[in-house]
Amino acid sequence: MTWETIIGLEIHAQLSTESKIFCGCATRFGDEPNANTCPVCLGLPGALPVLNRRAVELGARAALALGLHINQQSIFARKNYFYPDLPKGYQISQYDQPFSANGELEIMTAERDEAGHPLEWRPKKIRITRLHLEEDAGKNVHEGLPEVDRYSYIDLNRAGVPLAEIVTEPDFRSSWEAYDYVNHVRRSLQWVGASDADMEKGNLRCEANVSVRRAGEDKFGTKVELKNLNSVRFMQRAIEFEVARHIQVLESGGRLAQETRLWDDRAMETRVMRSKEEAHDYRYFPEPDLPPLIVSSEFIESVRQEMPELPESRRNRFIQEYDLSFADASQLISERSLADYFEDTVKTCGNARGAANWIRSELLRELEAAGLSAAESPVAPEKLGALIRLIDEGKISGKQGKDVLVEMFKTGKNADAIITEQGLVQLSDTGEIDSLIDEVIAANPDPLASYRAGKETLFGFFVGQVIKASKGKANPKIVNERLRAKLKG
Ligand SMILES: [Zn+2]
């Protein structure tokens, strides 16, 4: 019996405004609890909300970055429920006339092998039910304060922070599709500056609705809602865990309950948070204190004009303009600062392939080890470009270049300065290279005999030995030429 996995996702992304969506309080993270509050976000009687224009601009950026249509009119609505972190007793959200509805976006996705490496990348269309604007609730605090076993504490700094909620249709068929989608959305929002989209700080939150059904069936199975997914990887694992649990329960003749479950990343399992027996009735009605939100086509056009070139368009341009592979171009657009870094490097060295290789292999390794983004790199793109030019001109070898880059990364010095300091020059003198080759050949009679007997794969061994004998200084092109002639005997 084969099973089909069905997943739908909801993302809440905090829009990167300075102030809250309906009042002037700061949205800063990490301030003293309740420092950033006022009568509006405290829900005091008589206080009136005023919509923050910047939140609408960033909401529009988010929608456009995802290729969604923006409705010229949307309506704010009250979503009524009681919870201690919701001082008004309702949340201002959008309901039947959201900011954007019935959209679709295309992601690139791939299943992964046992080691987590992508198999074959393919495009997949995901239907977006809606993207709407709303305010965040506050936070209950149960840790780090006196007598937390007796009291609940409430921090309302987050109450009223603007969010874009993005809801999909149940279109995902595997945990990796969901993983690739959340990364796509996160990157898109960061790219256009709509949201920091940092899951660890909680300014991008994700919930997954998961169910399974027997292959060929039309009816959906009982679904479970997963929360507390603090990273994209945890979300993927939580979905895998749930799918396996569902299949096991159903195959052993059991029944699943519709419930909300939390991911526990220490135990690596989900556990019940609450049952969904009593469905919420939020009694939505239009917010009487806010007029309909009207956005003109001029407004949308002006937002579009301010946006940078989007990642997918940039990837296609990299492939065409610089002759990069799909995989190389995809890696370079994984972050906007990295794509910028690449293009700035190309401008200096004029060698796109070289720039892509140096960034992907050498620079990213250093950045990762130092926990830095491309924008924070101690080696500016112009400096990397200059280094690549020196290698292309044959002044130093590629191998020396790697050491120079590590030194540049440590000291922030220019490649030129390091090369002078360390007396690095590429050995291109054929006479000196010839004598190194003679030494290597004399020291390796057995490999030489095998090579001459037809084992040509040993050529690489000899090249390696000569380069090593030159302490990495020998020009590999010359070594190749001279060695081939000498090995013939
Ligand atoms: Zn306020």
PDB file of N, CA and C in Angstrom, residues 307-391:
ATOM      1  N   MET A 307      12.018  48.251  -6.195  1.00  0.00           N
ATOM      2  CA  MET A 307      12.520  46.921  -5.820  1.00  0.00           C
ATOM      3  C   MET A 307      13.729  46.529  -6.655  1.00  0.00           C
ATOM      4  N   PRO A 308      14.645  45.738  -6.068  1.00  0.00           N
ATOM      5  CA  PRO A 308      15.800  45.260  -6.836  1.00  0.00           C
ATOM      6  C   PRO A 308      15.372  44.161  -7.810  1.00  0.00           C
ATOM      7  N   GLU A 309      16.255  43.831  -8.734  1.00  0.00           N
ATOM      8  CA  GLU A 309      16.001  42.706  -9.645  1.00  0.00           C
ATOM      9  C   GLU A 309      15.774  41.445  -8.811  1.00  0.00           C
ATOM     10  N   LEU A 310      14.711  40.696  -9.118  1.00  0.00           N
ATOM     11  CA  LEU A 310      14.343  39.545  -8.288  1.00  0.00           C
ATOM     12  C   LEU A 310      15.269  38.347  -8.541  1.00  0.00           C
ATOM     13  N   PRO A 311      15.364  37.450  -7.547  1.00  0.00           N
ATOM     14  CA  PRO A 311      16.347  36.358  -7.642  1.00  0.00           C
ATOM     15  C   PRO A 311      16.221  35.487  -8.892  1.00  0.00           C
ATOM     16  N   GLU A 312      14.994  35.127  -9.270  1.00  0.00           N
ATOM     17  CA  GLU A 312      14.844  34.207 -10.410  1.00  0.00           C
ATOM     18  C   GLU A 312      15.340  34.878 -11.695  1.00  0.00           C
ATOM     19  N   SER A 313      15.016  36.165 -11.821  1.00  0.00           N
ATOM     20  CA  SER A 313      15.450  36.890 -13.007  1.00  0.00           C
ATOM     21  C   SER A 313      16.972  37.007 -13.015  1.00  0.00           C
ATOM     22  N   ARG A 314      17.530  37.196 -11.835  1.00  0.00           N
ATOM     23  CA  ARG A 314      18.980  37.327 -11.731  1.00  0.00           C
ATOM     24  C   ARG A 314      19.676  35.998 -12.047  1.00  0.00           C
ATOM     25  N   ARG A 315      19.073  34.907 -11.591  1.00  0.00           N
ATOM     26  CA  ARG A 315      19.654  33.594 -11.893  1.00  0.00           C
ATOM     27  C   ARG A 315      19.693  33.366 -13.406  1.00  0.00           C
ATOM     28  N   ASN A 316      18.565  33.665 -14.071  1.00  0.00           N
ATOM     29  CA  ASN A 316      18.526  33.459 -15.523  1.00  0.00           C
ATOM     30  C   ASN A 316      19.550  34.342 -16.222  1.00  0.00           C
ATOM     31  N   ARG A 317      19.706  35.563 -15.735  1.00  0.00           N
ATOM     32  CA  ARG A 317      20.674  36.463 -16.344  1.00  0.00           C
ATOM     33  C   ARG A 317      22.109  35.935 -16.134  1.00  0.00           C
ATOM     34  N   PHE A 318      22.388  35.419 -14.935  1.00  0.00           N
ATOM     35  CA  PHE A 318      23.721  34.863 -14.661  1.00  0.00           C
ATOM     36  C   PHE A 318      24.026  33.720 -15.635  1.00  0.00           C
ATOM     37  N   ILE A 319      23.017  32.878 -15.877  1.00  0.00           N
ATOM     38  CA  ILE A 319      23.225  31.727 -16.759  1.00  0.00           C
ATOM     39  C   ILE A 319      23.529  32.223 -18.177  1.00  0.00           C
ATOM     40  N   GLN A 320      22.753  33.216 -18.634  1.00  0.00           N
ATOM     41  CA  GLN A 320      22.930  33.688 -20.012  1.00  0.00           C
ATOM     42  C   GLN A 320      24.150  34.589 -20.173  1.00  0.00           C
ATOM     43  N   GLU A 321      24.251  35.575 -19.269  1.00  0.00           N
ATOM     44  CA  GLU A 321      25.281  36.599 -19.446  1.00  0.00           C
ATOM     45  C   GLU A 321      26.670  36.059 -19.111  1.00  0.00           C
ATOM     46  N   TYR A 322      26.754  35.206 -18.080  1.00  0.00           N
ATOM     47  CA  TYR A 322      28.067  34.759 -17.602  1.00  0.00           C
ATOM     48  C   TYR A 322      28.350  33.295 -17.910  1.00  0.00           C
ATOM     49  N   ASP A 323      27.375  32.639 -18.589  1.00  0.00           N
ATOM     50  CA  ASP A 323      27.588  31.260 -18.979  1.00  0.00           C
ATOM     51  C   ASP A 323      27.811  30.345 -17.764  1.00  0.00           C
ATOM     52  N   LEU A 324      27.070  30.588 -16.685  1.00  0.00           N
ATOM     53  CA  LEU A 324      27.185  29.735 -15.494  1.00  0.00           C
ATOM     54  C   LEU A 324      26.196  28.583 -15.594  1.00  0.00           C
ATOM     55  N   SER A 325      26.466  27.498 -14.853  1.00  0.00           N
ATOM     56  CA  SER A 325      25.521  26.389 -14.816  1.00  0.00           C
ATOM     57  C   SER A 325      24.346  26.782 -13.927  1.00  0.00           C
ATOM     58  N   PHE A 326      23.252  26.038 -14.057  1.00  0.00           N
ATOM     59  CA  PHE A 326      22.074  26.303 -13.225  1.00  0.00           C
ATOM     60  C   PHE A 326      22.434  26.181 -11.744  1.00  0.00           C
ATOM     61  N   ALA A 327      23.210  25.145 -11.400  1.00  0.00           N
ATOM     62  CA  ALA A 327      23.561  24.928  -9.988  1.00  0.00           C
ATOM     63  C   ALA A 327      24.422  26.080  -9.458  1.00  0.00           C
ATOM     64  N   ASP A 328      25.419  26.526 -10.246  1.00  0.00           N
ATOM     65  CA  ASP A 328      26.281  27.630  -9.809  1.00  0.00           C
ATOM     66  C   ASP A 328      25.462  28.901  -9.619  1.00  0.00           C
ATOM     67  N   ALA A 329      24.641  29.212 -10.629  1.00  0.00           N
ATOM     68  CA  ALA A 329      23.837  30.439 -10.561  1.00  0.00           C
ATOM     69  C   ALA A 329      22.881  30.378  -9.381  1.00  0.00           C
ATOM     70  N   SER A 330      22.298  29.203  -9.125  1.00  0.00           N
ATOM     71  CA  SER A 330      21.345  29.072  -8.011  1.00  0.00           C
ATOM     72  C   SER A 330      22.037  29.336  -6.681  1.00  0.00           C
ATOM     73  N   GLN A 331      23.258  28.819  -6.545  1.00  0.00           N
ATOM     74  CA  GLN A 331      23.962  29.048  -5.283  1.00  0.00           C
ATOM     75  C   GLN A 331      24.283  30.535  -5.096  1.00  0.00           C
ATOM     76  N   LEU A 332      24.664  31.187  -6.190  1.00  0.00           N
ATOM     77  CA  LEU A 332      25.039  32.595  -6.087  1.00  0.00           C
ATOM     78  C   LEU A 332      23.851  33.510  -5.788  1.00  0.00           C
ATOM     79  N   ILE A 333      22.627  33.054  -6.076  1.00  0.00           N
ATOM     80  CA  ILE A 333      21.467  33.895  -5.738  1.00  0.00           C
ATOM     81  C   ILE A 333      20.808  33.446  -4.432  1.00  0.00           C
ATOM     82  N   SER A 334      21.491  32.592  -3.670  1.00  0.00           N
ATOM     83  CA  SER A 334      20.880  32.134  -2.422  1.00  0.00           C
ATOM     84  C   SER A 334      20.700  33.292  -1.449  1.00  0.00           C
ATOM     85  N   GLU A 335      21.496  34.358  -1.626  1.00  0.00           N
ATOM     86  CA  GLU A 335      21.341  35.570  -0.827  1.00  0.00           C
ATOM     87  C   GLU A 335      21.644  36.753  -1.726  1.00  0.00           C
ATOM     88  N   ARG A 336      20.948  37.840  -1.509  1.00  0.00           N
ATOM     89  CA  ARG A 336      21.151  38.990  -2.388  1.00  0.00           C
ATOM     90  C   ARG A 336      22.574  39.526  -2.260  1.00  0.00           C
ATOM     91  N   SER A 337      23.111  39.560  -1.022  1.00  0.00           N
ATOM     92  CA  SER A 337      24.449  40.126  -0.846  1.00  0.00           C
ATOM     93  C   SER A 337      25.496  39.273  -1.562  1.00  0.00           C
ATOM     94  N   LEU A 338      25.229  37.970  -1.666  1.00  0.00           N
ATOM     95  CA  LEU A 338      26.168  37.091  -2.370  1.00  0.00           C
ATOM     96  C   LEU A 338      26.118  37.351  -3.882  1.00  0.00           C
ATOM     97  N   ALA A 339      24.901  37.537  -4.405  1.00  0.00           N
ATOM     98  CA  ALA A 339      24.754  37.836  -5.838  1.00  0.00           C
ATOM     99  C   ALA A 339      25.445  39.162  -6.168  1.00  0.00           C
ATOM    100  N   ASP A 340      25.287  40.155  -5.283  1.00  0.00           N
ATOM    101  CA  ASP A 340      25.952  41.446  -5.489  1.00  0.00           C
ATOM    102  C   ASP A 340      27.471  41.268  -5.455  1.00  0.00           C
ATOM    103  N   TYR A 341      27.913  40.486  -4.477  1.00  0.00           N
ATOM    104  CA  TYR A 341      29.346  40.239  -4.317  1.00  0.00           C
ATOM    105  C   TYR A 341      29.935  39.640  -5.598  1.00  0.00           C
ATOM    106  N   PHE A 342      29.218  38.651  -6.129  1.00  0.00           N
ATOM    107  CA  PHE A 342      29.676  37.993  -7.355  1.00  0.00           C
ATOM    108  C   PHE A 342      29.814  39.008  -8.499  1.00  0.00           C
ATOM    109  N   GLU A 343      28.779  39.800  -8.706  1.00  0.00           N
ATOM    110  CA  GLU A 343      28.820  40.726  -9.857  1.00  0.00           C
ATOM    111  C   GLU A 343      29.899  41.793  -9.673  1.00  0.00           C
ATOM    112  N   ASP A 344      30.115  42.225  -8.434  1.00  0.00           N
ATOM    113  CA  ASP A 344      31.165  43.214  -8.193  1.00  0.00           C
ATOM    114  C   ASP A 344      32.555  42.611  -8.448  1.00  0.00           C
ATOM    115  N   THR A 345      32.695  41.326  -8.107  1.00  0.00           N
ATOM    116  CA  THR A 345      33.979  40.659  -8.356  1.00  0.00           C
ATOM    117  C   THR A 345      34.233  40.547  -9.857  1.00  0.00           C
ATOM    118  N   VAL A 346      33.184  40.169 -10.595  1.00  0.00           N
ATOM    119  CA  VAL A 346      33.324  40.033 -12.052  1.00  0.00           C
ATOM    120  C   VAL A 346      33.744  41.365 -12.665  1.00  0.00           C
ATOM    121  N   LYS A 347      33.171  42.456 -12.160  1.00  0.00           N
ATOM    122  CA  LYS A 347      33.507  43.785 -12.700  1.00  0.00           C
ATOM    123  C   LYS A 347      35.010  44.054 -12.592  1.00  0.00           C
ATOM    124  N   THR A 348      35.630  43.580 -11.495  1.00  0.00           N
ATOM    125  CA  THR A 348      37.055  43.850 -11.303  1.00  0.00           C
ATOM    126  C   THR A 348      37.940  42.913 -12.102  1.00  0.00           C
ATOM    127  N   CYS A 349      37.559  41.625 -12.186  1.00  0.00           N
ATOM    128  CA  CYS A 349      38.490  40.670 -12.795  1.00  0.00           C
ATOM    129  C   CYS A 349      38.105  40.282 -14.218  1.00  0.00           C
ATOM    130  N   GLY A 350      36.870  40.542 -14.611  1.00  0.00           N
ATOM    131  CA  GLY A 350      36.448  40.211 -15.969  1.00  0.00           C
ATOM    132  C   GLY A 350      36.408  38.715 -16.263  1.00  0.00           C
ATOM    133  N   ASN A 351      36.401  37.898 -15.216  1.00  0.00           N
ATOM    134  CA  ASN A 351      36.404  36.450 -15.402  1.00  0.00           C
ATOM    135  C   ASN A 351      35.272  35.857 -14.560  1.00  0.00           C
ATOM    136  N   ALA A 352      34.097  35.698 -15.187  1.00  0.00           N
ATOM    137  CA  ALA A 352      32.899  35.296 -14.435  1.00  0.00           C
ATOM    138  C   ALA A 352      33.017  33.870 -13.894  1.00  0.00           C
ATOM    139  N   ARG A 353      33.499  32.961 -14.750  1.00  0.00           N
ATOM    140  CA  ARG A 353      33.667  31.572 -14.316  1.00  0.00           C
ATOM    141  C   ARG A 353      34.610  31.505 -13.117  1.00  0.00           C
ATOM    142  N   GLY A 354      35.740  32.217 -13.255  1.00  0.00           N
ATOM    143  CA  GLY A 354      36.733  32.232 -12.180  1.00  0.00           C
ATOM    144  C   GLY A 354      36.131  32.799 -10.905  1.00  0.00           C
ATOM    145  N   ALA A 355      35.417  33.914 -11.032  1.00  0.00           N
ATOM    146  CA  ALA A 355      34.808  34.537  -9.854  1.00  0.00           C
ATOM    147  C   ALA A 355      33.836  33.567  -9.194  1.00  0.00           C
ATOM    148  N   ALA A 356      33.003  32.900 -10.021  1.00  0.00           N
ATOM    149  CA  ALA A 356      32.017  31.955  -9.466  1.00  0.00           C
ATOM    150  C   ALA A 356      32.743  30.839  -8.716  1.00  0.00           C
ATOM    151  N   ASN A 357      33.812  30.299  -9.315  1.00  0.00           N
ATOM    152  CA  ASN A 357      34.533  29.200  -8.666  1.00  0.00           C
ATOM    153  C   ASN A 357      35.187  29.630  -7.360  1.00  0.00           C
ATOM    154  N   TRP A 358      35.846  30.777  -7.386  1.00  0.00           N
ATOM    155  CA  TRP A 358      36.530  31.242  -6.175  1.00  0.00           C
ATOM    156  C   TRP A 358      35.537  31.536  -5.061  1.00  0.00           C
ATOM    157  N   ILE A 359      34.418  32.125  -5.420  1.00  0.00           N
ATOM    158  CA  ILE A 359      33.422  32.444  -4.386  1.00  0.00           C
ATOM    159  C   ILE A 359      32.819  31.168  -3.826  1.00  0.00           C
ATOM    160  N   ARG A 360      32.427  30.259  -4.730  1.00  0.00           N
ATOM    161  CA  ARG A 360      31.720  29.058  -4.277  1.00  0.00           C
ATOM    162  C   ARG A 360      32.623  28.138  -3.464  1.00  0.00           C
ATOM    163  N   SER A 361      33.880  28.007  -3.866  1.00  0.00           N
ATOM    164  CA  SER A 361      34.715  27.045  -3.135  1.00  0.00           C
ATOM    165  C   SER A 361      35.473  27.722  -1.990  1.00  0.00           C
ATOM    166  N   GLU A 362      36.253  28.757  -2.301  1.00  0.00           N
ATOM    167  CA  GLU A 362      37.150  29.310  -1.276  1.00  0.00           C
ATOM    168  C   GLU A 362      36.470  30.320  -0.352  1.00  0.00           C
ATOM    169  N   LEU A 363      35.826  31.334  -0.941  1.00  0.00           N
ATOM    170  CA  LEU A 363      35.286  32.412  -0.109  1.00  0.00           C
ATOM    171  C   LEU A 363      34.170  31.915   0.816  1.00  0.00           C
ATOM    172  N   LEU A 364      33.236  31.132   0.255  1.00  0.00           N
ATOM    173  CA  LEU A 364      32.105  30.690   1.080  1.00  0.00           C
ATOM    174  C   LEU A 364      32.569  29.828   2.249  1.00  0.00           C
ATOM    175  N   ARG A 365      33.632  29.054   2.028  1.00  0.00           N
ATOM    176  CA  ARG A 365      34.145  28.232   3.123  1.00  0.00           C
ATOM    177  C   ARG A 365      34.656  29.122   4.258  1.00  0.00           C
ATOM    178  N   GLU A 366      35.407  30.170   3.890  1.00  0.00           N
ATOM    179  CA  GLU A 366      35.918  31.099   4.915  1.00  0.00           C
ATOM    180  C   GLU A 366      34.767  31.824   5.609  1.00  0.00           C
ATOM    181  N   LEU A 367      33.795  32.274   4.808  1.00  0.00           N
ATOM    182  CA  LEU A 367      32.658  33.008   5.391  1.00  0.00           C
ATOM    183  C   LEU A 367      31.890  32.122   6.356  1.00  0.00           C
ATOM    184  N   GLU A 368      31.672  30.884   5.930  1.00  0.00           N
ATOM    185  CA  GLU A 368      30.901  29.977   6.763  1.00  0.00           C
ATOM    186  C   GLU A 368      31.624  29.716   8.088  1.00  0.00           C
ATOM    187  N   ALA A 369      32.934  29.496   7.986  1.00  0.00           N
ATOM    188  CA  ALA A 369      33.718  29.222   9.195  1.00  0.00           C
ATOM    189  C   ALA A 369      33.676  30.422  10.143  1.00  0.00           C
ATOM    190  N   ALA A 370      33.605  31.637   9.574  1.00  0.00           N
ATOM    191  CA  ALA A 370      33.606  32.834  10.414  1.00  0.00           C
ATOM    192  C   ALA A 370      32.185  33.253  10.783  1.00  0.00           C
ATOM    193  N   GLY A 371      31.176  32.535  10.238  1.00  0.00           N
ATOM    194  CA  GLY A 371      29.784  32.879  10.530  1.00  0.00           C
ATOM    195  C   GLY A 371      29.379  34.237   9.971  1.00  0.00           C
ATOM    196  N   LEU A 372      29.912  34.583   8.798  1.00  0.00           N
ATOM    197  CA  LEU A 372      29.617  35.893   8.193  1.00  0.00           C
ATOM    198  C   LEU A 372      28.843  35.730   6.882  1.00  0.00           C
ATOM    199  N   SER A 373      28.114  36.784   6.523  1.00  0.00           N
ATOM    200  CA  SER A 373      27.471  36.808   5.211  1.00  0.00           C
ATOM    201  C   SER A 373      28.429  37.477   4.222  1.00  0.00           C
ATOM    202  N   ALA A 374      28.091  37.384   2.942  1.00  0.00           N
ATOM    203  CA  ALA A 374      28.952  37.989   1.909  1.00  0.00           C
ATOM    204  C   ALA A 374      29.098  39.489   2.151  1.00  0.00           C
ATOM    205  N   ALA A 375      28.010  40.116   2.641  1.00  0.00           N
ATOM    206  CA  ALA A 375      28.055  41.568   2.865  1.00  0.00           C
ATOM    207  C   ALA A 375      29.062  41.915   3.966  1.00  0.00           C
ATOM    208  N   GLU A 376      29.322  40.968   4.857  1.00  0.00           N
ATOM    209  CA  GLU A 376      30.234  41.221   5.985  1.00  0.00           C
ATOM    210  C   GLU A 376      31.654  40.728   5.715  1.00  0.00           C
ATOM    211  N   SER A 377      31.910  40.256   4.509  1.00  0.00           N
ATOM    212  CA  SER A 377      33.212  39.666   4.209  1.00  0.00           C
ATOM    213  C   SER A 377      34.353  40.663   4.415  1.00  0.00           C
ATOM    214  N   PRO A 378      35.401  40.267   5.136  1.00  0.00           N
ATOM    215  CA  PRO A 378      36.558  41.149   5.312  1.00  0.00           C
ATOM    216  C   PRO A 378      37.327  41.347   3.998  1.00  0.00           C
ATOM    217  N   VAL A 379      37.083  40.454   3.027  1.00  0.00           N
ATOM    218  CA  VAL A 379      37.683  40.632   1.705  1.00  0.00           C
ATOM    219  C   VAL A 379      36.605  41.213   0.797  1.00  0.00           C
ATOM    220  N   ALA A 380      36.782  42.481   0.417  1.00  0.00           N
ATOM    221  CA  ALA A 380      35.791  43.120  -0.450  1.00  0.00           C
ATOM    222  C   ALA A 380      35.855  42.501  -1.836  1.00  0.00           C
ATOM    223  N   PRO A 381      34.751  42.535  -2.591  1.00  0.00           N
ATOM    224  CA  PRO A 381      34.747  41.906  -3.928  1.00  0.00           C
ATOM    225  C   PRO A 381      35.841  42.451  -4.847  1.00  0.00           C
ATOM    226  N   GLU A 382      36.153  43.737  -4.733  1.00  0.00           N
ATOM    227  CA  GLU A 382      37.202  44.315  -5.588  1.00  0.00           C
ATOM    228  C   GLU A 382      38.544  43.657  -5.281  1.00  0.00           C
ATOM    229  N   LYS A 383      38.759  43.324  -4.004  1.00  0.00           N
ATOM    230  CA  LYS A 383      40.033  42.696  -3.617  1.00  0.00           C
ATOM    231  C   LYS A 383      40.116  41.264  -4.117  1.00  0.00           C
ATOM    232  N   LEU A 384      38.998  40.549  -4.051  1.00  0.00           N
ATOM    233  CA  LEU A 384      39.003  39.189  -4.587  1.00  0.00           C
ATOM    234  C   LEU A 384      39.216  39.248  -6.094  1.00  0.00           C
ATOM    235  N   GLY A 385      38.557  40.216  -6.746  1.00  0.00           N
ATOM    236  CA  GLY A 385      38.712  40.385  -8.190  1.00  0.00           C
ATOM    237  C   GLY A 385      40.168  40.626  -8.558  1.00  0.00           C
ATOM    238  N   ALA A 386      40.858  41.454  -7.771  1.00  0.00           N
ATOM    239  CA  ALA A 386      42.268  41.751  -8.045  1.00  0.00           C
ATOM    240  C   ALA A 386      43.120  40.488  -7.905  1.00  0.00           C
ATOM    241  N   LEU A 387      42.791  39.671  -6.897  1.00  0.00           N
ATOM    242  CA  LEU A 387      43.531  38.416  -6.694  1.00  0.00           C
ATOM    243  C   LEU A 387      43.346  37.484  -7.887  1.00  0.00           C
ATOM    244  N   ILE A 388      42.103  37.365  -8.338  1.00  0.00           N
ATOM    245  CA  ILE A 388      41.827  36.476  -9.474  1.00  0.00           C
ATOM    246  C   ILE A 388      42.588  36.958 -10.714  1.00  0.00           C
ATOM    247  N   ARG A 389      42.695  38.281 -10.881  1.00  0.00           N
ATOM    248  CA  ARG A 389      43.411  38.821 -12.030  1.00  0.00           C
ATOM    249  C   ARG A 389      44.895  38.444 -11.965  1.00  0.00           C
ATOM    250  N   LEU A 390      45.474  38.513 -10.769  1.00  0.00           N
ATOM    251  CA  LEU A 390      46.884  38.149 -10.619  1.00  0.00           C
ATOM    252  C   LEU A 390      47.127  36.691 -10.989  1.00  0.00           C
ATOM    253  N   ILE A 391      46.147  35.853 -10.637  1.00  0.00           N
ATOM    254  CA  ILE A 391      46.287  34.427 -10.976  1.00  0.00           C
ATOM    255  C   ILE A 391      46.124  34.238 -12.479  1.00  0.00           C
TER     256      ILE A 391
END
